[in-house]
Amino acid sequence: MTENQSMRRGRPGYDRQGILDVAVAAFNEYGYDATSMGVLAERLGLSKSAIYHHFASKDEILDQALDTALSGLEAVVADAARPELVEGPTVDRAADRLDRVLRGAVHVLVEQLPSVTLLLRVRGNTEVERRALARRRDFDKRVTALVADAQREGSLRSDIDASVVSRLAFGMINSIVEWYRPGGRENADGLADDVIAIALDGLRMPTSNRVEELLG
Amino acid sequence: MTENQSMRRGRPGYDRQGILDVAVAAFNEYGYDATSMGVLAERLGLSKSAIYHHFASKDEILDQALDTALSGLEAVVADAARPELVEGPTVDRAADRLDRVLRGAVHVLVEQLPSVTLLLRVRGNTEVERRALARRRDFDKRVTALVADAQREGSLRSDIDASVVSRLAFGMINSIVEWYRPGGRENADGLADDVIAIALDGLRMPTSNRVEELLG
DNA sequence: GTCTATAGACCGATAGAC
DNA sequence: GTCTATCGGTCTATAGAC
């Protein structure tokens, strides 16, 4: 849990995280380019130069925010590869690891909504943005490899290209930032269930579970 | 098919559409806010004021481009409601109309890729953007109503809220703008098939077709 | 239908006082 | 850690010549 301003001992004024939270919210509202340091300062109740005491540049604020989102997503793929973290079955199919990645991504998206929203809008026109996009492509590659594994083991339908599958699945997941607001009717778990239900149910080969549901 | 510059009779110089095409490409590359009239003029090989001869403002260029995308999408829902346009079955279930809307949306997205891309990045910070978002919300509402109808008639699973279903389905479809490039391996029809296969196969109730495939 | 020139506002970032 | 003042540059848009 990130320490917020009201928890901090004694002094008024902002630390980097406090400024970051306000900045990311503003970037998401107006767009990064359209958010001037002037209006940012206004929102913070500070002068522009007070911000430059905490961050060397506008770019550095963006860099920090994108790192939050990327670190969260990278942790999801790293953890999904470690079945010992999960209680339960001794076999760990690629389909199980993919399931954990998809659910994990929904959770990161919901818990780090502002920074993930910002990440998904980056187009790569500065060096900071290009580095972020490179990390994101790396994440996508790992997911696509997982999909291909699941196709080979027979867990997923293989009539659709693995990279198209992973792109469409994450297209669905990522689109959640466009409408999900914390405190709404759905929590992260319910949302993840819905996404998995639509995505994997369509992806799962029409055998096993499905047959039992139909005939059982 | 839009008339392009080289097709136009005689005279050099741009008409509104020619400027629009270049402008939309630049907006998508750098972002609308980050694209100055200066670099736009440079790309066109014109001076800034020559652009203002064709458009009253930067905003008006955006307005025109967004209208292209929105008109295409609005035509899709309007046509889907008219089964007489389709050869074939005499019964027309909500699920059939939804199928036509999803496939139609993929086609509009692919055929009007630049303007749809631009539309999907609009956040609503100017009057022009707010009007565009209002039209988009109206489109979303019609799709959600179609999903709800299909759920009531028993064509679609009804354990997931209709608005969540339509948002996730269009999240998947809209994400195509992030990676689809014309001339790639997939054409619009193949892409639409993939989207429908993943989305509707997961959405379709586990009866009829599915059972036949399993047991037939 | 294009140009040059420029108005007037705002941009990110810095200097230096307190 | 905050401030005021300001630098040099860019922004959208306009005026007016050709």
PDB file of C-alpha atoms in Angstrom, chain A residues 2-192:
ATOM      1  CA  THR A   2       1.408   3.383  -0.943  1.00  0.00           C
ATOM      2  CA  GLU A   3       1.885   5.875   1.857  1.00  0.00           C
ATOM      3  CA  ASN A   4      -0.291   8.869   1.182  1.00  0.00           C
ATOM      4  CA  GLN A   5       0.162  12.422   2.254  1.00  0.00           C
ATOM      5  CA  SER A   6      -2.167  12.420   5.246  1.00  0.00           C
ATOM      6  CA  MET A   7      -0.285   9.472   6.764  1.00  0.00           C
ATOM      7  CA  ARG A   8       3.005  11.309   6.714  1.00  0.00           C
ATOM      8  CA  ARG A   9       4.443  12.627   9.918  1.00  0.00           C
ATOM      9  CA  GLY A  10       4.246  16.298  10.721  1.00  0.00           C
ATOM     10  CA  ARG A  11       5.127  18.548   7.857  1.00  0.00           C
ATOM     11  CA  PRO A  12       3.027  20.044   5.150  1.00  0.00           C
ATOM     12  CA  GLY A  13       4.213  19.952   1.554  1.00  0.00           C
ATOM     13  CA  TYR A  14       4.546  17.091  -0.852  1.00  0.00           C
ATOM     14  CA  ASP A  15       6.908  14.199  -1.317  1.00  0.00           C
ATOM     15  CA  ARG A  16       7.492  12.639  -4.743  1.00  0.00           C
ATOM     16  CA  GLN A  17       4.638  10.153  -4.384  1.00  0.00           C
ATOM     17  CA  GLY A  18       2.158  12.829  -3.409  1.00  0.00           C
ATOM     18  CA  ILE A  19       3.038  14.904  -6.422  1.00  0.00           C
ATOM     19  CA  LEU A  20       3.027  11.804  -8.595  1.00  0.00           C
ATOM     20  CA  ASP A  21      -0.537  10.864  -7.651  1.00  0.00           C
ATOM     21  CA  VAL A  22      -1.879  14.298  -8.515  1.00  0.00           C
ATOM     22  CA  ALA A  23       0.169  14.466 -11.699  1.00  0.00           C
ATOM     23  CA  VAL A  24      -0.960  11.088 -13.012  1.00  0.00           C
ATOM     24  CA  ALA A  25      -4.588  11.980 -12.367  1.00  0.00           C
ATOM     25  CA  ALA A  26      -4.125  15.202 -14.317  1.00  0.00           C
ATOM     26  CA  PHE A  27      -2.268  13.466 -17.149  1.00  0.00           C
ATOM     27  CA  ASN A  28      -5.117  10.989 -17.496  1.00  0.00           C
ATOM     28  CA  GLU A  29      -7.708  13.733 -17.447  1.00  0.00           C
ATOM     29  CA  TYR A  30      -6.173  16.138 -19.969  1.00  0.00           C
ATOM     30  CA  GLY A  31      -3.523  13.988 -21.636  1.00  0.00           C
ATOM     31  CA  TYR A  32       0.182  14.210 -20.858  1.00  0.00           C
ATOM     32  CA  ASP A  33       1.015  16.785 -23.516  1.00  0.00           C
ATOM     33  CA  ALA A  34      -1.977  18.935 -22.763  1.00  0.00           C
ATOM     34  CA  THR A  35      -1.200  19.054 -19.049  1.00  0.00           C
ATOM     35  CA  SER A  36       1.093  22.009 -18.435  1.00  0.00           C
ATOM     36  CA  MET A  37       3.336  22.334 -15.419  1.00  0.00           C
ATOM     37  CA  GLY A  38       1.298  25.444 -14.696  1.00  0.00           C
ATOM     38  CA  VAL A  39      -2.037  23.702 -14.238  1.00  0.00           C
ATOM     39  CA  LEU A  40      -0.276  20.896 -12.419  1.00  0.00           C
ATOM     40  CA  ALA A  41       1.131  23.412  -9.953  1.00  0.00           C
ATOM     41  CA  GLU A  42      -2.319  24.928  -9.574  1.00  0.00           C
ATOM     42  CA  ARG A  43      -3.840  21.548  -8.701  1.00  0.00           C
ATOM     43  CA  LEU A  44      -1.111  20.919  -6.157  1.00  0.00           C
ATOM     44  CA  GLY A  45      -1.459  24.370  -4.651  1.00  0.00           C
ATOM     45  CA  LEU A  46       2.208  24.975  -5.394  1.00  0.00           C
ATOM     46  CA  SER A  47       4.258  27.062  -7.764  1.00  0.00           C
ATOM     47  CA  LYS A  48       5.831  25.482 -10.818  1.00  0.00           C
ATOM     48  CA  SER A  49       9.321  25.707  -9.398  1.00  0.00           C
ATOM     49  CA  ALA A  50       8.285  23.824  -6.270  1.00  0.00           C
ATOM     50  CA  ILE A  51       7.560  20.846  -8.509  1.00  0.00           C
ATOM     51  CA  TYR A  52      11.028  21.122 -10.015  1.00  0.00           C
ATOM     52  CA  HIS A  53      12.437  20.696  -6.532  1.00  0.00           C
ATOM     53  CA  HIS A  54      11.047  17.124  -6.541  1.00  0.00           C
ATOM     54  CA  PHE A  55      11.391  16.198 -10.215  1.00  0.00           C
ATOM     55  CA  ALA A  56      14.020  17.278 -12.700  1.00  0.00           C
ATOM     56  CA  SER A  57      11.532  17.467 -15.556  1.00  0.00           C
ATOM     57  CA  LYS A  58       8.002  16.750 -16.666  1.00  0.00           C
ATOM     58  CA  ASP A  59       9.409  13.708 -18.401  1.00  0.00           C
ATOM     59  CA  GLU A  60      10.753  12.303 -15.148  1.00  0.00           C
ATOM     60  CA  ILE A  61       7.272  12.414 -13.605  1.00  0.00           C
ATOM     61  CA  LEU A  62       5.960  10.380 -16.515  1.00  0.00           C
ATOM     62  CA  ASP A  63       8.881   7.946 -16.255  1.00  0.00           C
ATOM     63  CA  GLN A  64       8.185   7.266 -12.588  1.00  0.00           C
ATOM     64  CA  ALA A  65       4.455   6.752 -13.178  1.00  0.00           C
ATOM     65  CA  LEU A  66       4.999   4.334 -16.059  1.00  0.00           C
ATOM     66  CA  ASP A  67       7.451   2.333 -13.970  1.00  0.00           C
ATOM     67  CA  THR A  68       4.743   1.714 -11.380  1.00  0.00           C
ATOM     68  CA  ALA A  69       2.451   0.170 -13.980  1.00  0.00           C
ATOM     69  CA  LEU A  70       5.175  -1.815 -15.735  1.00  0.00           C
ATOM     70  CA  SER A  71       6.640  -3.217 -12.511  1.00  0.00           C
ATOM     71  CA  GLY A  72       3.201  -4.475 -11.542  1.00  0.00           C
ATOM     72  CA  LEU A  73       2.654  -6.223 -14.860  1.00  0.00           C
ATOM     73  CA  GLU A  74       6.144  -7.684 -14.942  1.00  0.00           C
ATOM     74  CA  ALA A  75       5.605  -9.143 -11.479  1.00  0.00           C
ATOM     75  CA  VAL A  76       2.475 -10.870 -12.766  1.00  0.00           C
ATOM     76  CA  VAL A  77       4.279 -12.832 -15.487  1.00  0.00           C
ATOM     77  CA  ALA A  78       7.180 -13.600 -13.144  1.00  0.00           C
ATOM     78  CA  ASP A  79       4.870 -14.951 -10.427  1.00  0.00           C
ATOM     79  CA  ALA A  80       2.724 -16.906 -12.870  1.00  0.00           C
ATOM     80  CA  ALA A  81       5.800 -18.898 -13.860  1.00  0.00           C
ATOM     81  CA  ARG A  82       6.190 -20.101 -10.265  1.00  0.00           C
ATOM     82  CA  PRO A  83       3.508 -22.704  -9.494  1.00  0.00           C
ATOM     83  CA  GLU A  84       4.926 -23.165  -5.980  1.00  0.00           C
ATOM     84  CA  LEU A  85       3.212 -19.890  -5.078  1.00  0.00           C
ATOM     85  CA  VAL A  86      -0.167 -21.480  -5.734  1.00  0.00           C
ATOM     86  CA  GLU A  87      -1.831 -23.930  -3.408  1.00  0.00           C
ATOM     87  CA  GLY A  88      -3.529 -26.863  -5.020  1.00  0.00           C
ATOM     88  CA  PRO A  89      -2.773 -28.981  -8.084  1.00  0.00           C
ATOM     89  CA  THR A  90       0.586 -30.613  -8.630  1.00  0.00           C
ATOM     90  CA  VAL A  91       0.365 -30.365 -12.415  1.00  0.00           C
ATOM     91  CA  ASP A  92       0.828 -26.900 -13.837  1.00  0.00           C
ATOM     92  CA  ARG A  93      -0.251 -26.587 -17.437  1.00  0.00           C
ATOM     93  CA  ALA A  94       0.514 -23.569 -19.625  1.00  0.00           C
ATOM     94  CA  ALA A  95      -3.228 -22.901 -19.590  1.00  0.00           C
ATOM     95  CA  ASP A  96      -3.077 -22.586 -15.794  1.00  0.00           C
ATOM     96  CA  ARG A  97      -0.177 -20.157 -15.987  1.00  0.00           C
ATOM     97  CA  LEU A  98      -2.047 -18.149 -18.632  1.00  0.00           C
ATOM     98  CA  ASP A  99      -5.104 -18.067 -16.403  1.00  0.00           C
ATOM     99  CA  ARG A 100      -2.983 -16.623 -13.583  1.00  0.00           C
ATOM    100  CA  VAL A 101      -1.476 -14.023 -15.929  1.00  0.00           C
ATOM    101  CA  LEU A 102      -4.868 -12.840 -17.183  1.00  0.00           C
ATOM    102  CA  ARG A 103      -6.358 -12.641 -13.698  1.00  0.00           C
ATOM    103  CA  GLY A 104      -3.194 -11.019 -12.355  1.00  0.00           C
ATOM    104  CA  ALA A 105      -3.266  -8.408 -15.111  1.00  0.00           C
ATOM    105  CA  VAL A 106      -6.852  -7.492 -14.266  1.00  0.00           C
ATOM    106  CA  HIS A 107      -5.855  -7.072 -10.633  1.00  0.00           C
ATOM    107  CA  VAL A 108      -2.861  -4.866 -11.421  1.00  0.00           C
ATOM    108  CA  LEU A 109      -5.041  -2.841 -13.760  1.00  0.00           C
ATOM    109  CA  VAL A 110      -7.668  -2.277 -11.079  1.00  0.00           C
ATOM    110  CA  GLU A 111      -5.232  -1.668  -8.224  1.00  0.00           C
ATOM    111  CA  GLN A 112      -2.923   0.611 -10.213  1.00  0.00           C
ATOM    112  CA  LEU A 113      -5.664   2.063 -12.391  1.00  0.00           C
ATOM    113  CA  PRO A 114      -4.170   5.555 -12.873  1.00  0.00           C
ATOM    114  CA  SER A 115      -0.657   4.479 -13.838  1.00  0.00           C
ATOM    115  CA  VAL A 116      -1.848   1.619 -16.058  1.00  0.00           C
ATOM    116  CA  THR A 117      -4.267   3.999 -17.785  1.00  0.00           C
ATOM    117  CA  LEU A 118      -1.358   6.332 -18.457  1.00  0.00           C
ATOM    118  CA  LEU A 119       0.784   3.461 -19.751  1.00  0.00           C
ATOM    119  CA  LEU A 120      -1.874   2.395 -22.226  1.00  0.00           C
ATOM    120  CA  ARG A 121      -1.941   5.870 -23.757  1.00  0.00           C
ATOM    121  CA  VAL A 122       1.787   6.153 -24.377  1.00  0.00           C
ATOM    122  CA  ARG A 123       2.648   6.357 -28.076  1.00  0.00           C
ATOM    123  CA  GLY A 124       6.453   6.495 -28.043  1.00  0.00           C
ATOM    124  CA  ASN A 125       7.352  10.027 -29.057  1.00  0.00           C
ATOM    125  CA  THR A 126      10.015  10.614 -26.411  1.00  0.00           C
ATOM    126  CA  GLU A 127      12.866   8.486 -25.148  1.00  0.00           C
ATOM    127  CA  VAL A 128      11.018   7.812 -21.881  1.00  0.00           C
ATOM    128  CA  GLU A 129       7.951   6.642 -23.796  1.00  0.00           C
ATOM    129  CA  ARG A 130       9.979   4.414 -26.090  1.00  0.00           C
ATOM    130  CA  ARG A 131      11.637   2.686 -23.134  1.00  0.00           C
ATOM    131  CA  ALA A 132       8.212   2.073 -21.605  1.00  0.00           C
ATOM    132  CA  LEU A 133       6.883   0.654 -24.873  1.00  0.00           C
ATOM    133  CA  ALA A 134       9.885  -1.657 -25.103  1.00  0.00           C
ATOM    134  CA  ARG A 135       9.098  -3.071 -21.649  1.00  0.00           C
ATOM    135  CA  ARG A 136       5.491  -3.478 -22.674  1.00  0.00           C
ATOM    136  CA  ARG A 137       6.402  -5.336 -25.845  1.00  0.00           C
ATOM    137  CA  ASP A 138       8.522  -7.676 -23.759  1.00  0.00           C
ATOM    138  CA  PHE A 139       5.532  -8.385 -21.543  1.00  0.00           C
ATOM    139  CA  ASP A 140       3.365  -9.057 -24.605  1.00  0.00           C
ATOM    140  CA  LYS A 141       5.950 -11.469 -25.979  1.00  0.00           C
ATOM    141  CA  ARG A 142       5.910 -13.529 -22.791  1.00  0.00           C
ATOM    142  CA  VAL A 143       2.126 -13.725 -22.854  1.00  0.00           C
ATOM    143  CA  THR A 144       2.109 -14.765 -26.504  1.00  0.00           C
ATOM    144  CA  ALA A 145       4.638 -17.513 -25.729  1.00  0.00           C
ATOM    145  CA  LEU A 146       2.340 -18.736 -22.969  1.00  0.00           C
ATOM    146  CA  VAL A 147      -0.608 -18.821 -25.374  1.00  0.00           C
ATOM    147  CA  ALA A 148       1.439 -20.777 -27.913  1.00  0.00           C
ATOM    148  CA  ASP A 149       2.431 -23.281 -25.191  1.00  0.00           C
ATOM    149  CA  ALA A 150      -1.189 -23.726 -24.187  1.00  0.00           C
ATOM    150  CA  GLN A 151      -2.121 -24.303 -27.823  1.00  0.00           C
ATOM    151  CA  ARG A 152       0.580 -26.950 -28.215  1.00  0.00           C
ATOM    152  CA  GLU A 153      -0.490 -28.813 -25.077  1.00  0.00           C
ATOM    153  CA  GLY A 154      -4.046 -28.870 -26.445  1.00  0.00           C
ATOM    154  CA  SER A 155      -5.624 -26.622 -23.823  1.00  0.00           C
ATOM    155  CA  LEU A 156      -6.478 -23.802 -26.202  1.00  0.00           C
ATOM    156  CA  ARG A 157      -7.927 -23.804 -29.703  1.00  0.00           C
ATOM    157  CA  SER A 158      -5.114 -23.465 -32.201  1.00  0.00           C
ATOM    158  CA  ASP A 159      -7.030 -22.243 -35.256  1.00  0.00           C
ATOM    159  CA  ILE A 160      -6.183 -18.640 -34.337  1.00  0.00           C
ATOM    160  CA  ASP A 161      -2.651 -17.268 -34.325  1.00  0.00           C
ATOM    161  CA  ALA A 162      -1.166 -17.058 -30.805  1.00  0.00           C
ATOM    162  CA  SER A 163      -0.211 -13.406 -31.128  1.00  0.00           C
ATOM    163  CA  VAL A 164      -3.701 -12.483 -32.348  1.00  0.00           C
ATOM    164  CA  VAL A 165      -5.181 -14.363 -29.405  1.00  0.00           C
ATOM    165  CA  SER A 166      -3.006 -12.623 -26.844  1.00  0.00           C
ATOM    166  CA  ARG A 167      -3.554  -9.220 -28.440  1.00  0.00           C
ATOM    167  CA  LEU A 168      -7.335  -9.617 -28.493  1.00  0.00           C
ATOM    168  CA  ALA A 169      -7.423 -10.986 -24.951  1.00  0.00           C
ATOM    169  CA  PHE A 170      -5.351  -8.083 -23.655  1.00  0.00           C
ATOM    170  CA  GLY A 171      -7.357  -5.698 -25.763  1.00  0.00           C
ATOM    171  CA  MET A 172     -10.362  -6.818 -23.776  1.00  0.00           C
ATOM    172  CA  ILE A 173      -8.543  -6.572 -20.443  1.00  0.00           C
ATOM    173  CA  ASN A 174      -6.930  -3.215 -21.168  1.00  0.00           C
ATOM    174  CA  SER A 175     -10.222  -1.705 -22.249  1.00  0.00           C
ATOM    175  CA  ILE A 176     -11.348  -1.962 -18.638  1.00  0.00           C
ATOM    176  CA  VAL A 177      -9.470   1.276 -17.891  1.00  0.00           C
ATOM    177  CA  GLU A 178     -11.940   3.088 -20.129  1.00  0.00           C
ATOM    178  CA  TRP A 179     -14.916   2.490 -17.865  1.00  0.00           C
ATOM    179  CA  TYR A 180     -13.993   0.815 -14.554  1.00  0.00           C
ATOM    180  CA  ARG A 181     -14.115   3.121 -11.578  1.00  0.00           C
ATOM    181  CA  PRO A 182     -13.188   1.949  -8.061  1.00  0.00           C
ATOM    182  CA  GLY A 183     -16.172   1.647  -5.755  1.00  0.00           C
ATOM    183  CA  GLY A 184     -18.427   0.592  -8.588  1.00  0.00           C
ATOM    184  CA  ARG A 185     -20.577  -2.505  -8.498  1.00  0.00           C
ATOM    185  CA  GLU A 186     -17.866  -4.891  -9.623  1.00  0.00           C
ATOM    186  CA  ASN A 187     -14.706  -5.684  -7.668  1.00  0.00           C
ATOM    187  CA  ALA A 188     -11.476  -6.891  -9.233  1.00  0.00           C
ATOM    188  CA  ASP A 189     -12.234 -10.573  -8.663  1.00  0.00           C
ATOM    189  CA  GLY A 190     -15.668 -10.401 -10.220  1.00  0.00           C
ATOM    190  CA  LEU A 191     -14.304  -8.475 -13.152  1.00  0.00           C
ATOM    191  CA  ALA A 192     -11.498 -10.999 -13.639  1.00  0.00           C
TER     192      ALA A 192
END
